[in-house]
PDB file of C-alpha atoms in Angstrom:
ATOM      1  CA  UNK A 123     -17.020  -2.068   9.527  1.00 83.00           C
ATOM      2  CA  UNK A 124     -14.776  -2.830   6.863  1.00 92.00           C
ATOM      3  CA  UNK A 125     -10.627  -1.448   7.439  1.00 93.00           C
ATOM      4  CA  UNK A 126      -9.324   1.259   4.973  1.00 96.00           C
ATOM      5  CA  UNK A 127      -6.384   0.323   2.649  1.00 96.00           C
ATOM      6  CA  UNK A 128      -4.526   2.508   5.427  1.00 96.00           C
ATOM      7  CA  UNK A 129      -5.495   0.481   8.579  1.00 97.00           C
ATOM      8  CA  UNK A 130      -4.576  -2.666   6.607  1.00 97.00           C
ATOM      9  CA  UNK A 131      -1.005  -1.847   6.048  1.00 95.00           C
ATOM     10  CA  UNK A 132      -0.164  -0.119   9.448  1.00 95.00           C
ATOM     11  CA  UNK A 133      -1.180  -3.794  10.941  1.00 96.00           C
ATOM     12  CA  UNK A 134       0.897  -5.746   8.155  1.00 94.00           C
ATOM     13  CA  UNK A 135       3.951  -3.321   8.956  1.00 91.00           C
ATOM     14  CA  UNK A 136       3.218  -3.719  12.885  1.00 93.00           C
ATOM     15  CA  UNK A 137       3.012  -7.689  12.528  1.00 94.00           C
ATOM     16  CA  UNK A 138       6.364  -7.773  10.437  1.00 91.00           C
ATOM     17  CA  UNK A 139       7.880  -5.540  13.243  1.00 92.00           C
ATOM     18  CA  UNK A 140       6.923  -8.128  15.420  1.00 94.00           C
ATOM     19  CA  UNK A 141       7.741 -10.801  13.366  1.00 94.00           C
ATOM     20  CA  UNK A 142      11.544  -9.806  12.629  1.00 94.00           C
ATOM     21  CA  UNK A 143      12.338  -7.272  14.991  1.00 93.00           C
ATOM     22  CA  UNK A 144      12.017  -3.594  15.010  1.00 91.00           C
ATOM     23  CA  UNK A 145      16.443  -3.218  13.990  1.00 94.00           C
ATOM     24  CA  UNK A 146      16.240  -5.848  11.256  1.00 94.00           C
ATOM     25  CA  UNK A 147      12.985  -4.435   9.508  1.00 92.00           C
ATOM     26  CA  UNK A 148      14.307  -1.052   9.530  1.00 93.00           C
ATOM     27  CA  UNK A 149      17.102  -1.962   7.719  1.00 95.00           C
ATOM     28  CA  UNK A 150      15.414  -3.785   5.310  1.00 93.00           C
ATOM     29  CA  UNK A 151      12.842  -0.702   5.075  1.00 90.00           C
ATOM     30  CA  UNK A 152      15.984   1.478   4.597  1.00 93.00           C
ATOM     31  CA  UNK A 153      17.511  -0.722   2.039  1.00 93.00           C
ATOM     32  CA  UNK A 154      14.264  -1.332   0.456  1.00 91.00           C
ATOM     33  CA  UNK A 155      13.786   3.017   0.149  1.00 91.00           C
ATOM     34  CA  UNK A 156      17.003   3.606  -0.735  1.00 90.00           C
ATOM     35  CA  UNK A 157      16.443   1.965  -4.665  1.00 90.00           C
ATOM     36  CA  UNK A 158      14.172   5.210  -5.412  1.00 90.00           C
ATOM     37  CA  UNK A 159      16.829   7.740  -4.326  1.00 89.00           C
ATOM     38  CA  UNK A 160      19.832   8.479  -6.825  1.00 91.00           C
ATOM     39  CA  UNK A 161      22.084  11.273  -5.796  1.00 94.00           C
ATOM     40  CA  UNK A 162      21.838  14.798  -7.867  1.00 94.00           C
ATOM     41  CA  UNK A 163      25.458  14.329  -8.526  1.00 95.00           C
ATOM     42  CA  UNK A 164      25.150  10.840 -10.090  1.00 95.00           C
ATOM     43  CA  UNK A 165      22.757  12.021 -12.775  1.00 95.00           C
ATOM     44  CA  UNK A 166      23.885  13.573 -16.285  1.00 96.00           C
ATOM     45  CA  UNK A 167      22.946  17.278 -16.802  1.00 97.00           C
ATOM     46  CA  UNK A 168      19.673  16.721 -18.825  1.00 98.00           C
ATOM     47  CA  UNK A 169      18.688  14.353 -15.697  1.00 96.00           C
ATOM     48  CA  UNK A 170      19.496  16.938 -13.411  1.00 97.00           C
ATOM     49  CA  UNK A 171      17.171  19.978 -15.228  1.00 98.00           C
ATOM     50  CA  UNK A 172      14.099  17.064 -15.656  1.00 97.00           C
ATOM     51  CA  UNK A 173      14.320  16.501 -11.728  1.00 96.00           C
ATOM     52  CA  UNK A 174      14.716  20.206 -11.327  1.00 97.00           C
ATOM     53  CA  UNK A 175      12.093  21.111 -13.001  1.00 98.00           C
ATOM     54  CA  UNK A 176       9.757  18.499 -12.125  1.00 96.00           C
ATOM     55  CA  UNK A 177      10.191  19.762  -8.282  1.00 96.00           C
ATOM     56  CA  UNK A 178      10.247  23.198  -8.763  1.00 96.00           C
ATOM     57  CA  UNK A 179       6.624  22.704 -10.793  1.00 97.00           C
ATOM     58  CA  UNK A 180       5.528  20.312  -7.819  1.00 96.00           C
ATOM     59  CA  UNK A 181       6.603  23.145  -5.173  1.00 96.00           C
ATOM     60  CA  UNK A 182       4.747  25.900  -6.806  1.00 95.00           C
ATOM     61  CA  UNK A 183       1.543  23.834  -6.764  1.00 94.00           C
ATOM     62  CA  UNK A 184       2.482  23.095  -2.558  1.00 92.00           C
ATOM     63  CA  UNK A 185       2.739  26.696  -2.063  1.00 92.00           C
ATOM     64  CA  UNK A 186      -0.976  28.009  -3.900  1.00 81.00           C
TER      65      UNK A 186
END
């Protein structure tokens, strides 16, 4: 039986464990997340009220 897309990439991330060690592809994995996160405080006030608003939409849908 053919693997899921989900199967695939737990192996790939396993075998790269493997490959580099567990410490070293952590921090890359950190450094590699850490590009998608910018600090509330870093962002200009229109920013701020997008993000805001985006989440607080995003929540309401999480709660129904």
């Amino acid at each position: 039986m053919a693997k899921s897309k989900a199967q695939r990439m737990r192996e790939y991330r396993e075998r790269k464990k493997q490959q580099i060690g567990e410490e070293e592809w952590l921090r890359q994995e950190r450094n590699r997340r850490k590009i998608y996160f910018t600090p509330m405080a870093q962002m200009d006030e229109d920013k701020q009220l997008k993000v805001r608003e985006r989440n607080r939409k995003c929540q309401q849908r999480f709660r129904k």
